[in-house]
Amino acid sequence: MLERFVDWLEEGPLRGITKCLAADAAFLTFGRLVARWHAAAPLPSWEGVLASDGAGRVRNVALTTSCPRYYATFHESLLRSAQRHSPDTLLQFHVIGVSAEEARGLWRVLREQAGAQPVALSWQARPAGLPENVLPAYYQNARYLLARRVLDTWRRPLFVLDIDVQLLAPLARAEKLAGERDVCLTYRPRQCPSRRYLAGFSMFADTEAGRAFLQTYEQLYRRYSGLLFFPKFDQRLLYLGAARTGRAALGRFSFDRIITAVNPRQSEQGRLLYYPKGKAKWAGGTT
């Protein structure tokens, strides 16, 4: 019932700030009460990881998570764009819903595709007991819930990405934009307070404050994971985390300076990410 109510708030006759504040209120008040009646969703963890030789000597790391279908559809275009623009970045793909044998098969192909590009592949079986309507949100949140472990593994600045993007420039450029900040989130001004931080591109420094932000995200996930069916669940957790940054220095990547949905050959210079799905990505579709 709550899911249908939230759908009505987001897609129904309400408009503008009324719609946004009502949806936020449902999430932060009624939603928290309902979450107590639902079993908490499991935390993701990788069952194994394979990596290129010298993976620990890269400049930075980019982490993305997906189901096997999205991995098959999008990983190669992201890999090719990194080979062109960010060859000193380690791409770590985390695939949810495969066995160790299947993951080793994916790794053999990925290693051949990658050539000199540093890559890593981690995996886990599909979590049991999660209903179909929350699986996309689980996949989306997994990257942020794994990010602390990735920081501890590689000890490099970490970018958390959607898998369905292509790089248009070196990720080192984003490091310069972030400066000395521990956390940098992509910000798009809009009327919905809890959806101002987009989850498709974020950076976390190899600092204790950066890890503390991710630990806060994990705590919020545990509290609200019974509500994974909420639209843009990961964006709402980033918003709540940003309000609880503690000692972390929080910065913002400007959406308009980072992301383009226009063919990159026609777009202005300086953007970092291209979404081939274009405007459909921002119309509320799930990834």
Coordinates of C-alpha atoms in Angstrom, one line a residue:
M1 CA 0.0 0.0 0.0
L2 CA 2.8 2.4 0.9
E3 CA 4.5 1.7 -2.4
R4 CA 1.3 2.6 -4.3
F5 CA 1.0 5.7 -2.2
V6 CA 4.5 6.9 -3.0
D7 CA 4.0 6.1 -6.7
W8 CA 0.9 8.4 -6.6
L9 CA 2.9 11.1 -4.9
E10 CA 5.7 11.0 -7.5
E11 CA 3.6 10.4 -10.6
G12 CA 0.1 11.6 -9.7
P13 CA -1.7 15.0 -9.8
L14 CA 0.6 16.7 -7.3
R15 CA 3.1 19.1 -8.8
G16 CA 6.3 21.0 -7.9
I17 CA 7.3 21.5 -4.3
T18 CA 4.0 19.9 -3.0
K19 CA 4.8 16.6 -4.6
C20 CA 8.4 16.6 -3.6
L21 CA 7.9 17.5 0.0
A22 CA 5.0 15.0 0.4
A23 CA 7.2 12.1 -1.0
D24 CA 10.0 13.1 1.3
A25 CA 7.7 13.2 4.3
A26 CA 6.4 9.8 3.4
F27 CA 9.9 8.4 3.3
L28 CA 11.2 10.0 6.4
T29 CA 8.2 9.5 8.7
F30 CA 5.7 6.8 7.6
G31 CA 8.4 5.0 5.8
R32 CA 10.6 4.7 8.8
L33 CA 7.7 3.2 10.8
V34 CA 6.9 0.7 8.0
A35 CA 10.6 -0.2 7.7
R36 CA 10.5 -1.6 11.2
W37 CA 8.0 -4.2 10.1
H38 CA 10.1 -5.5 7.2
A39 CA 13.1 -7.7 7.4
A40 CA 16.3 -5.7 6.7
A41 CA 17.8 -6.4 3.3
P42 CA 21.2 -8.2 3.3
L43 CA 24.3 -6.2 3.0
P44 CA 26.3 -7.0 -0.1
S45 CA 29.7 -8.6 0.1
W46 CA 32.0 -10.0 -2.6
E47 CA 32.7 -13.7 -2.5
G48 CA 35.9 -13.3 -4.5
V49 CA 37.8 -10.8 -6.5
L50 CA 40.2 -11.1 -9.4
A51 CA 42.4 -8.3 -10.5
S52 CA 45.0 -7.3 -13.1
D53 CA 48.7 -7.5 -12.2
G54 CA 49.8 -4.1 -10.8
A55 CA 46.2 -3.2 -9.9
G56 CA 47.4 -1.6 -6.7
R57 CA 49.6 0.9 -8.5
V58 CA 46.9 2.9 -10.3
R59 CA 46.0 6.5 -9.7
N60 CA 42.4 5.9 -8.8
V61 CA 39.6 3.3 -8.8
A62 CA 36.1 3.3 -10.3
L63 CA 33.6 0.9 -8.8
T64 CA 30.3 -0.2 -10.4
T65 CA 27.8 -2.9 -9.6
S66 CA 25.2 -4.6 -11.7
C67 CA 23.2 -7.8 -12.5
P68 CA 24.7 -10.1 -15.2
R69 CA 22.3 -8.7 -17.8
Y70 CA 23.4 -5.1 -17.3
Y71 CA 27.0 -6.2 -17.1
A72 CA 26.8 -7.9 -20.5
T73 CA 25.0 -4.9 -22.0
F74 CA 27.1 -2.0 -20.7
H75 CA 30.5 -3.0 -19.3
E76 CA 32.4 -3.0 -22.6
S77 CA 31.4 0.6 -23.6
L78 CA 32.6 1.8 -20.1
L79 CA 35.8 -0.2 -20.5
R80 CA 36.5 1.2 -24.0
S81 CA 35.9 4.8 -22.8
A82 CA 38.3 4.2 -19.9
Q83 CA 41.0 2.9 -22.3
R84 CA 40.7 6.1 -24.3
H85 CA 40.5 8.6 -21.5
S86 CA 41.6 7.1 -18.1
P87 CA 44.1 4.3 -18.6
D88 CA 45.5 4.9 -15.1
T89 CA 42.1 4.1 -13.5
L90 CA 41.3 0.6 -12.1
L91 CA 37.8 -0.4 -13.1
Q92 CA 36.3 -2.8 -10.6
F93 CA 33.1 -4.4 -11.8
H94 CA 31.0 -6.1 -9.2
V95 CA 28.4 -8.6 -10.5
I96 CA 25.5 -9.8 -8.4
G97 CA 23.9 -13.1 -9.3
V98 CA 26.7 -15.3 -10.6
S99 CA 28.5 -18.3 -9.3
A100 CA 32.3 -18.4 -8.8
E101 CA 32.6 -20.5 -12.0
E102 CA 30.5 -18.0 -14.0
A103 CA 32.6 -15.2 -12.6
R104 CA 35.8 -16.8 -13.7
G105 CA 34.3 -17.1 -17.2
L106 CA 33.4 -13.4 -17.2
W107 CA 36.9 -12.6 -15.9
R108 CA 38.7 -14.4 -18.8
V109 CA 36.7 -12.4 -21.3
L110 CA 37.2 -9.1 -19.4
R111 CA 40.9 -9.6 -19.0
E112 CA 41.3 -10.1 -22.7
Q113 CA 39.1 -7.1 -23.5
A114 CA 41.0 -4.9 -21.1
G115 CA 44.5 -5.3 -22.5
A116 CA 46.7 -2.8 -20.6
Q117 CA 43.7 -1.2 -18.8
P118 CA 43.7 -2.2 -15.1
V119 CA 40.5 -4.1 -14.2
A120 CA 39.1 -6.1 -11.4
L121 CA 36.0 -8.3 -11.1
S122 CA 34.3 -9.2 -7.9
W123 CA 31.1 -11.2 -7.5
Q124 CA 28.4 -12.5 -5.3
A125 CA 25.4 -14.8 -5.6
R126 CA 22.0 -13.2 -5.9
P127 CA 20.7 -12.6 -2.4
A128 CA 17.9 -14.9 -1.4
G129 CA 14.6 -13.7 -0.2
L130 CA 14.5 -10.3 -1.9
P131 CA 11.3 -9.7 -4.0
E132 CA 11.7 -8.7 -7.6
N133 CA 10.5 -5.2 -7.1
V134 CA 13.5 -4.3 -4.9
L135 CA 16.3 -6.0 -6.8
P136 CA 17.2 -2.9 -8.9
A137 CA 17.5 -0.8 -5.8
Y138 CA 19.6 -3.5 -4.1
Y139 CA 22.0 -3.5 -7.1
Q140 CA 22.2 0.3 -7.1
N141 CA 22.9 0.5 -3.4
A142 CA 25.5 -2.3 -3.4
R143 CA 28.2 -0.1 -4.9
Y144 CA 28.0 2.4 -2.0
L145 CA 27.8 -0.4 0.6
L146 CA 30.9 -2.0 -0.9
A147 CA 32.9 1.2 -1.3
R148 CA 34.5 1.1 2.1
R149 CA 35.9 -2.3 1.4
V150 CA 37.2 -1.1 -2.0
L151 CA 38.9 1.8 -0.3
D152 CA 40.6 -0.5 2.2
T153 CA 41.6 -2.9 -0.6
W154 CA 43.2 -0.5 -3.1
R155 CA 44.0 2.6 -0.9
R156 CA 43.3 5.0 -3.8
P157 CA 40.6 7.7 -4.4
L158 CA 37.4 5.9 -5.3
F159 CA 34.7 6.9 -7.9
V160 CA 31.3 5.2 -7.6
L161 CA 29.7 5.0 -11.1
D162 CA 26.7 3.8 -12.9
I163 CA 27.7 1.0 -15.2
D164 CA 25.7 2.5 -18.2
V165 CA 28.0 5.5 -18.6
Q166 CA 31.0 6.3 -20.8
L167 CA 34.0 8.5 -19.7
L168 CA 34.7 11.6 -21.7
A169 CA 37.8 12.7 -19.8
P170 CA 40.3 11.4 -17.3
L171 CA 38.9 10.8 -13.8
A172 CA 42.0 12.7 -12.6
R173 CA 40.1 15.8 -13.7
A174 CA 37.4 15.1 -11.1
E175 CA 40.1 14.6 -8.5
K176 CA 41.2 18.2 -9.1
L177 CA 37.7 19.4 -9.0
A178 CA 37.2 17.7 -5.6
G179 CA 40.3 19.2 -4.2
E180 CA 40.9 18.3 -0.5
R181 CA 37.4 17.2 0.1
D182 CA 36.7 13.8 1.6
V183 CA 33.4 13.2 -0.3
C184 CA 32.2 14.8 -3.5
L185 CA 28.6 14.2 -4.7
T186 CA 27.0 15.2 -8.0
Y187 CA 24.5 17.9 -7.2
R188 CA 21.5 18.9 -9.3
P189 CA 19.4 21.7 -7.9
R190 CA 15.7 20.7 -7.9
Q191 CA 12.7 21.1 -5.7
C192 CA 12.9 17.6 -4.1
P193 CA 15.4 18.0 -1.3
S194 CA 16.1 14.3 -1.0
R195 CA 16.8 13.9 -4.7
R196 CA 19.4 16.6 -5.2
Y197 CA 22.4 14.3 -5.0
L198 CA 22.6 11.9 -7.9
A199 CA 23.9 8.5 -7.2
G200 CA 25.5 7.9 -10.6
F201 CA 28.8 9.7 -10.0
S202 CA 30.5 10.2 -6.6
M203 CA 34.0 10.4 -5.2
F204 CA 35.4 9.3 -1.9
A205 CA 39.0 10.1 -0.8
D206 CA 41.2 7.6 0.8
T207 CA 40.6 9.1 4.2
E208 CA 39.0 8.1 7.5
A209 CA 36.4 10.9 7.0
G210 CA 35.5 9.5 3.6
R211 CA 35.1 6.0 5.2
A212 CA 33.0 7.5 8.0
F213 CA 30.5 8.9 5.4
L214 CA 30.2 5.5 3.8
Q215 CA 29.7 3.9 7.3
T216 CA 26.9 6.4 7.8
Y217 CA 25.4 5.3 4.5
E218 CA 25.5 1.7 5.6
Q219 CA 23.8 2.6 8.9
L220 CA 21.0 4.4 7.0
Y221 CA 20.6 1.5 4.6
R222 CA 20.2 -0.9 7.6
R223 CA 17.5 1.5 9.0
Y224 CA 15.6 2.0 5.8
S225 CA 16.3 -1.1 3.7
G226 CA 12.7 -2.4 4.3
L227 CA 11.8 0.5 1.9
L228 CA 14.0 -0.4 -1.0
F229 CA 10.9 -0.1 -3.2
F230 CA 11.0 3.7 -2.8
P231 CA 11.9 5.5 -6.0
K232 CA 15.5 6.6 -6.1
F233 CA 16.3 5.0 -2.8
D234 CA 20.1 5.5 -3.2
Q235 CA 19.7 9.3 -3.8
R236 CA 17.6 9.6 -0.7
L237 CA 20.3 7.8 1.4
L238 CA 23.0 10.2 -0.1
Y239 CA 20.9 13.1 1.0
L240 CA 20.5 11.8 4.5
G241 CA 24.2 11.0 4.6
A242 CA 25.1 14.5 3.5
A243 CA 23.1 15.9 6.3
R244 CA 25.2 13.8 8.7
T245 CA 28.6 14.3 7.3
G246 CA 30.3 14.8 10.7
R247 CA 33.9 15.5 10.1
A248 CA 33.9 14.7 6.4
A249 CA 34.6 17.7 4.1
L250 CA 31.7 17.5 1.6
G251 CA 32.0 18.9 -1.9
R252 CA 29.7 19.1 -4.9
F253 CA 30.2 18.2 -8.6
S254 CA 27.9 20.4 -10.7
F255 CA 25.6 18.2 -12.7
D256 CA 25.7 20.5 -15.7
R257 CA 29.6 20.5 -15.7
I258 CA 29.9 16.7 -15.2
I259 CA 27.2 14.9 -17.1
T260 CA 25.8 15.1 -20.6
A261 CA 23.1 13.1 -22.3
V262 CA 23.9 14.6 -25.7
N263 CA 26.1 12.8 -28.3
P264 CA 29.6 13.5 -27.0
R265 CA 30.8 14.5 -30.5
Q266 CA 28.3 17.4 -30.3
S267 CA 28.6 18.3 -26.7
E268 CA 30.6 21.1 -25.2
Q269 CA 34.1 20.2 -24.0
G270 CA 34.8 19.6 -20.3
R271 CA 32.1 17.1 -19.4
L272 CA 33.3 13.9 -17.7
L273 CA 30.4 11.4 -18.3
Y274 CA 28.1 10.6 -21.2
Y275 CA 24.8 8.7 -20.7
P276 CA 23.9 6.9 -23.9
K277 CA 20.4 6.5 -22.7
G278 CA 20.0 10.3 -22.8
K279 CA 16.9 12.0 -21.5
A280 CA 15.3 8.6 -20.6
K281 CA 17.8 8.3 -17.8
W282 CA 16.4 11.4 -16.1
A283 CA 12.7 10.5 -16.7
G284 CA 12.7 8.2 -13.7
G285 CA 13.6 4.9 -15.3
T286 CA 15.5 2.4 -13.1
T287 CA 19.0 1.0 -13.8

